[in-house]
Short mmCIF file of C-alpha atoms and ligand atoms in Angstrom, two decimals:
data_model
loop_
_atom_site.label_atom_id
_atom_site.label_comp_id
_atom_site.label_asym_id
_atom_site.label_seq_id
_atom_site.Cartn_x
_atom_site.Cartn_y
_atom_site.Cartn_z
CA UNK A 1 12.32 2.66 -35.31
CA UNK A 2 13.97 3.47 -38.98
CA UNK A 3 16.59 1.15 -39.89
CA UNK A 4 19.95 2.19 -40.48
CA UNK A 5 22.47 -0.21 -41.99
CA UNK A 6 26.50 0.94 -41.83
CA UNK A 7 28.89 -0.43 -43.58
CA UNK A 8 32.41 -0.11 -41.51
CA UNK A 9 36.11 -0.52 -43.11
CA UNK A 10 39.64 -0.16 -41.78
CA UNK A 11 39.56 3.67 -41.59
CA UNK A 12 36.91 4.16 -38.75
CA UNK A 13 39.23 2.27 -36.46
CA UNK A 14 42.73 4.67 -38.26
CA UNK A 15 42.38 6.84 -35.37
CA UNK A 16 42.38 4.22 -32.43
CA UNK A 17 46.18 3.32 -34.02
CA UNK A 18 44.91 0.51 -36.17
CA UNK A 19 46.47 1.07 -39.76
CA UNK A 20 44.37 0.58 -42.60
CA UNK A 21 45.53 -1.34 -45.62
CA UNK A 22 45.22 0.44 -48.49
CA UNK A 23 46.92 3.61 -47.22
CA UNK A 24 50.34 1.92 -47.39
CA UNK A 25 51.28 1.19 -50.50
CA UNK A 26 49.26 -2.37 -50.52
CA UNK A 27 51.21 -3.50 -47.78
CA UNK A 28 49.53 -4.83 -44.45
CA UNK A 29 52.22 -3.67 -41.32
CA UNK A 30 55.04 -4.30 -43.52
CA UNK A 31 53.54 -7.82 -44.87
CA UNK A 32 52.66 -8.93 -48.48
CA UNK A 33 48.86 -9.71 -48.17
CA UNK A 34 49.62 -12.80 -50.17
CA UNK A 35 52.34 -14.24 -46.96
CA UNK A 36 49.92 -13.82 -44.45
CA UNK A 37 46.37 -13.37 -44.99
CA UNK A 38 46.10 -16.67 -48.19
CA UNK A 39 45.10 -20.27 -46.68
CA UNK A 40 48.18 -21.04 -48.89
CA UNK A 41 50.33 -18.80 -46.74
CA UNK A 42 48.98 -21.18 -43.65
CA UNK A 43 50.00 -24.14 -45.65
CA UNK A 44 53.36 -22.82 -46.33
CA UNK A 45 54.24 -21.11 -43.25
CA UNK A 46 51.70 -21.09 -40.21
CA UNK A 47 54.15 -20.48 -37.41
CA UNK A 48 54.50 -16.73 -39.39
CA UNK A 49 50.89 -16.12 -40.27
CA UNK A 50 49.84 -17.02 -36.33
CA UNK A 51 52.66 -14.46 -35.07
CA UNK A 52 51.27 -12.09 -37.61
CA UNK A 53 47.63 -12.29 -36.46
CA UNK A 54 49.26 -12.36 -32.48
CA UNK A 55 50.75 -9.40 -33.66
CA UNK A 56 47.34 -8.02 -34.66
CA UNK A 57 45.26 -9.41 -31.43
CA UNK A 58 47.71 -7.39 -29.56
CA UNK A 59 47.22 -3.98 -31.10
CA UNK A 60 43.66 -4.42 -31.17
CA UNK A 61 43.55 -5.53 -26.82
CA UNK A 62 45.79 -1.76 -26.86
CA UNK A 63 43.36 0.01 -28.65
CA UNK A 64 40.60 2.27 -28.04
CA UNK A 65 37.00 2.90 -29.53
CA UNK A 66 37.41 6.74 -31.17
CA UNK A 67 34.41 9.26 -31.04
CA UNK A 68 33.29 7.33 -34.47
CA UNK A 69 32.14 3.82 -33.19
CA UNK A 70 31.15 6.07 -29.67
CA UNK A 71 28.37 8.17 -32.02
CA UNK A 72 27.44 4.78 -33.62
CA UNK A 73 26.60 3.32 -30.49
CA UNK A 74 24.64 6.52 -29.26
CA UNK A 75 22.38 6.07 -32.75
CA UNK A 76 20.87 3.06 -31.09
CA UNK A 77 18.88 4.91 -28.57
CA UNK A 78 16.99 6.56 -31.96
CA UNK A 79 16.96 3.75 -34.61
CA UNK A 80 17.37 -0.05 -35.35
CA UNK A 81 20.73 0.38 -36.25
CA UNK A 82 23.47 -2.52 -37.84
CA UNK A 83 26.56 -2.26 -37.66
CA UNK A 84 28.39 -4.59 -40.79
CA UNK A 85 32.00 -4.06 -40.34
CA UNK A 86 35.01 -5.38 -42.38
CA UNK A 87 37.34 -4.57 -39.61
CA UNK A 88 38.37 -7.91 -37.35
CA UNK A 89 38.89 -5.49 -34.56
CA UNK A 90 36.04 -5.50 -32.02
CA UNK A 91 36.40 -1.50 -31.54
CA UNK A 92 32.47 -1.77 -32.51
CA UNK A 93 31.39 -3.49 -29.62
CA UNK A 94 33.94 -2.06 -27.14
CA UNK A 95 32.01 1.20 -27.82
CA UNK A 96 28.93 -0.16 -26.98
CA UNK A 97 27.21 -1.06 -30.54
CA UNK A 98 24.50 -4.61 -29.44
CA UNK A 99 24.33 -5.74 -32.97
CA UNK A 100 27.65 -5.96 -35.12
CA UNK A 101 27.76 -8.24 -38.32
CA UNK A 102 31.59 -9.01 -38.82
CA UNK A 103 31.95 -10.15 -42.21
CA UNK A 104 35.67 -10.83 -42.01
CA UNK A 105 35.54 -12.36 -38.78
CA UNK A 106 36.42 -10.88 -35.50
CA UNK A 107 40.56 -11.24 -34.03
CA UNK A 108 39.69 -12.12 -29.97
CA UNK A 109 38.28 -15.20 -31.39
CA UNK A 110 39.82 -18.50 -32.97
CA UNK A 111 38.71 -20.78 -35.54
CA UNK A 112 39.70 -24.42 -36.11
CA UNK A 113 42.03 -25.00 -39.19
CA UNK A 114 39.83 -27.57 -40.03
CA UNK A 115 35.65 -26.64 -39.28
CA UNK A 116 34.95 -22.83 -39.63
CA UNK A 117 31.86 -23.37 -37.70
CA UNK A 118 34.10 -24.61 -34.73
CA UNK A 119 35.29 -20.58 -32.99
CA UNK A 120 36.49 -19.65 -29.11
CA UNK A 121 37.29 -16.94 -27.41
CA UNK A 122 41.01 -16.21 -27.40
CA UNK A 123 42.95 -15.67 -23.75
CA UNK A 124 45.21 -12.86 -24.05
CA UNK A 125 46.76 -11.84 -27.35
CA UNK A 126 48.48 -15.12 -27.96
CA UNK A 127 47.73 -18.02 -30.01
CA UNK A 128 49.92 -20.84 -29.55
CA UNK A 129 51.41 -23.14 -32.29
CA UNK A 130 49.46 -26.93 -30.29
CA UNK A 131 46.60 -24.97 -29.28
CA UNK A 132 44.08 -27.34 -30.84
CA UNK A 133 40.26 -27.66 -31.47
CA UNK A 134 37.84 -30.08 -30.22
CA UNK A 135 38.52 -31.97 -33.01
CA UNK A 136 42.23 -31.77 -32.87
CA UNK A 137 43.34 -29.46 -35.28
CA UNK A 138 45.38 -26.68 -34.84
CA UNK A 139 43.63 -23.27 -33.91
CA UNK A 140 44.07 -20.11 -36.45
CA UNK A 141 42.48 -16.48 -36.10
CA UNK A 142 39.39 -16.44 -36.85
CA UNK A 143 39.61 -14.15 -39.95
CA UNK A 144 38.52 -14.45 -43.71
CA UNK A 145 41.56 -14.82 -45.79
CA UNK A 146 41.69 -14.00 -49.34
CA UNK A 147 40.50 -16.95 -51.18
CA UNK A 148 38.32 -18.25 -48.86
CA UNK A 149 34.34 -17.90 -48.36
CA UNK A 150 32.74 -15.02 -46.60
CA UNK A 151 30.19 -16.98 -44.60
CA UNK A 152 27.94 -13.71 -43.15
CA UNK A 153 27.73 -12.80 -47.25
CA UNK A 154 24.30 -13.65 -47.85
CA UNK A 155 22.99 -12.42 -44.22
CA UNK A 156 24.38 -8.75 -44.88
CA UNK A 157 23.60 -8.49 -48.39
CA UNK A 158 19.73 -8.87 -47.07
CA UNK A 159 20.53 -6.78 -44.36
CA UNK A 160 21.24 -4.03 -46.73
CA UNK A 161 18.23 -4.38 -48.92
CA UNK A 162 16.12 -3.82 -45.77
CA UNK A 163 18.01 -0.13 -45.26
CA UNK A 164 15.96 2.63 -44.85
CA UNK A 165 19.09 4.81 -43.74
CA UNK A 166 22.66 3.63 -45.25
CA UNK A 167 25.54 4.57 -43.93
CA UNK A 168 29.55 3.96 -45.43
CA UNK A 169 32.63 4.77 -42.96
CA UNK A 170 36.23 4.61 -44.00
CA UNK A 171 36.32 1.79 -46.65
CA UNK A 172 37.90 2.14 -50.09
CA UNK A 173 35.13 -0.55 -51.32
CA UNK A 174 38.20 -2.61 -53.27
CA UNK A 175 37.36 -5.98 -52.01
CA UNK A 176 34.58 -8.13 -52.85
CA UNK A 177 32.30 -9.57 -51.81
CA UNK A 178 31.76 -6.92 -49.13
CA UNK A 179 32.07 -3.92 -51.88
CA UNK A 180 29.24 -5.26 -53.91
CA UNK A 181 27.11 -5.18 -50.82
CA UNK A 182 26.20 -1.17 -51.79
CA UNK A 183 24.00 -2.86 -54.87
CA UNK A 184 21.50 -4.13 -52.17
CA UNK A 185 20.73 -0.42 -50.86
CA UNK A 186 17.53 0.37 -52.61
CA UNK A 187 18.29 3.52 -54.56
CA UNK A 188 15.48 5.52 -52.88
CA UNK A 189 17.37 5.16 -49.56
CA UNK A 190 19.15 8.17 -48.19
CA UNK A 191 22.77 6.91 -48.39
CA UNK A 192 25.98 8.57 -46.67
CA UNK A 193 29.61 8.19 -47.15
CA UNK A 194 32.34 9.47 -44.54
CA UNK A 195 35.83 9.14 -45.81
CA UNK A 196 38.66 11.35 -46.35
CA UNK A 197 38.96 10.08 -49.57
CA UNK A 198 35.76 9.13 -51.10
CA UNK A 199 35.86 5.74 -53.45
CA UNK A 200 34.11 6.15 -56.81
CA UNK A 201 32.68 2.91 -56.56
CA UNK A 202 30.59 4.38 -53.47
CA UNK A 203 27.66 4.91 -56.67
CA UNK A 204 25.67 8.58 -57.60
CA UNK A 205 23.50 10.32 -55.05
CA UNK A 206 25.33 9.68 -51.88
CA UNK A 207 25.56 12.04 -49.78
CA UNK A 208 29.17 12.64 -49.43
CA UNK A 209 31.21 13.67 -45.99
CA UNK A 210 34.80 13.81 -46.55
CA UNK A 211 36.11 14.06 -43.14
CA UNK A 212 38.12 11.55 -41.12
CA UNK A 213 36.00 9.65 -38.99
CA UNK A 214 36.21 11.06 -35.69
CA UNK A 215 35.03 14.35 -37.21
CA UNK A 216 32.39 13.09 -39.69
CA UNK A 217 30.71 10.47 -38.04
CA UNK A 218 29.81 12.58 -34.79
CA UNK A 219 28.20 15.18 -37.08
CA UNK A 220 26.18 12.93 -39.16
CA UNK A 221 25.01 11.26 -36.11
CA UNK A 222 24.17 14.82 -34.25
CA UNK A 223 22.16 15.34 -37.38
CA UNK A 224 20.32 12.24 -37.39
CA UNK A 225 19.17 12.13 -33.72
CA UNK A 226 17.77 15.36 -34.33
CA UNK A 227 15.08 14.25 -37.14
CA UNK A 228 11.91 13.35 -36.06
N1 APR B 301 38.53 8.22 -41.18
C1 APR B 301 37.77 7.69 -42.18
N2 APR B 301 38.28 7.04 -43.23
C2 APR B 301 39.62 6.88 -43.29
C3 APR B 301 40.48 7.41 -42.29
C4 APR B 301 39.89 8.10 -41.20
N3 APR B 301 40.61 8.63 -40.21
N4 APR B 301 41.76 7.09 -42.64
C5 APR B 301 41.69 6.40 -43.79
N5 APR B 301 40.40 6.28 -44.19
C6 APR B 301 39.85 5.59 -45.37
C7 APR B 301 40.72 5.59 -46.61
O1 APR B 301 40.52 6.77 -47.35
C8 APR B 301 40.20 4.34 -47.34
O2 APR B 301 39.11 4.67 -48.19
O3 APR B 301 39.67 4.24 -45.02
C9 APR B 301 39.71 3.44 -46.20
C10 APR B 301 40.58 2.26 -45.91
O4 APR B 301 40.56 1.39 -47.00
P1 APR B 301 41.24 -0.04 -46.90
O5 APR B 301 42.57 0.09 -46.28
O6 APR B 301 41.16 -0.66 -48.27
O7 APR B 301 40.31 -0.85 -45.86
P2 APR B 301 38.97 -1.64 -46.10
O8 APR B 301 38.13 -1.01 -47.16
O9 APR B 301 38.37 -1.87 -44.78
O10 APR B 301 39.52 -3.03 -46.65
C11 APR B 301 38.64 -4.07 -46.90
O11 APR B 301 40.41 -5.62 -47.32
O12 APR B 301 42.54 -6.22 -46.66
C12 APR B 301 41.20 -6.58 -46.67
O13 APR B 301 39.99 -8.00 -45.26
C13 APR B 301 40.65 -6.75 -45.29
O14 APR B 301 38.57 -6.01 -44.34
C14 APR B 301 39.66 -5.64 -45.16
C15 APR B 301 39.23 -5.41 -46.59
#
């Protein structure tokens, strides 16, 4: 089975009701990036960066996969596909995708403050200020926050030299390390780009959808389970 890598961001999950970040004037649900998403924001304040993520855990339990992570689950019956997503929502595997990479970290699990390694599965939406973890430290979403590490880095970045089929949905490639990861794609490989608003940084010869997801991602996926 051909390979096909895809590289997810905020805007394949804009139509399940999850906002992206970008779109809104740099602001994240009303929040400076730098209050709530920083381990110095956790230093200063972790009673408002937990509600925030709460917050977050909650919308993401509401929502629903969209016809986009659907179509990407349906590829699997034709390729090895790949799924390496930004997003913390788990939309991905909700719709039925087996093999998800989440770079950022994934929102229905928690992390201890202290060992990244150390993650559980959160009950419910909320995480409580004394929730500890094995080791006694308070227990934070288990997100990448600006400033800190991005662990799967290496893992994906191999991932996406092995592409034979690349695929881009809804990211405005402005954060790194993740945006960099489109330098690994071989530049032989067929590559595809669905977003409403295409980034430049998405390189020369991609093959370029500009549709929202639900639309865009269907049709590509139509197309591709229909080549031999
Ligand atoms: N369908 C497809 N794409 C869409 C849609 C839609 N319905 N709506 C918006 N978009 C596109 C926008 O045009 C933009 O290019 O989604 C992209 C969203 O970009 P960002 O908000 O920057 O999201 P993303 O690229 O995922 O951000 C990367 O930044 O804040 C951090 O860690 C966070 O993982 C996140 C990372």
């Amino acid at each position: 089975m051909k390979k096909v890598i895809v590289l997810t961001g905020a805007g394949i999950s804009a139509e399940s009701g999850l906002k992206t970040f970008r779109d809104s004037d740099g602001l994240w649900e009303g929040y400076d990036i730098e209050e709530v998403a920083t381990p110095q924001a956790w230093e200063r304040n972790p009673a408002l960066v937990q509600e925030f993520y709460n917050m977050r855990r909650k919308s993401v339990l509401e929502a629903k996969p969209n016809a986009a992570h659907l179509a990407l689950a349906q590829l699997e019956n034709k390729y090895d596909v790949t799924i390496i997503t930004q997003n913390i929502d788990d939309l991905h595997e909700r719709a039925g995708s087996t093999n998800v990479v989440h770079l950022h970290g994934i929102i229905t699990r928690s992390q201890s403050s202290i060992n990244p390694d150390l993650t559980y599965p959160v009950n419910g939406w909320e995480l409580k200020m004394g929730e500890l973890c094995e080791l006694g430290s308070q227990l934070r979403a288990h997100v990448v926050w600006f400033g800190e590490a991005v662990p799967m880095i290496e893992n994906a970045a191999q991932l996406c030299t092995e592409a034979e089929i690349f695929i881009l949905v809804g990211t405005s490639l402005a954060v790194y390390p993740a945006a960099g990861l489109v330098n690994y794609v071989p530049q032989y490989v067929t590559r595809y780009i669905i977003d409403p608003n295409i980034p430049v940084s998405a390189g020369s010869g991609i093959v370029e959808m500009p549709y929202k997801a639900s639309i865009g991602v269907p049709m590509l996926i139509d197309e591709l389970m229909g080549i031999d």
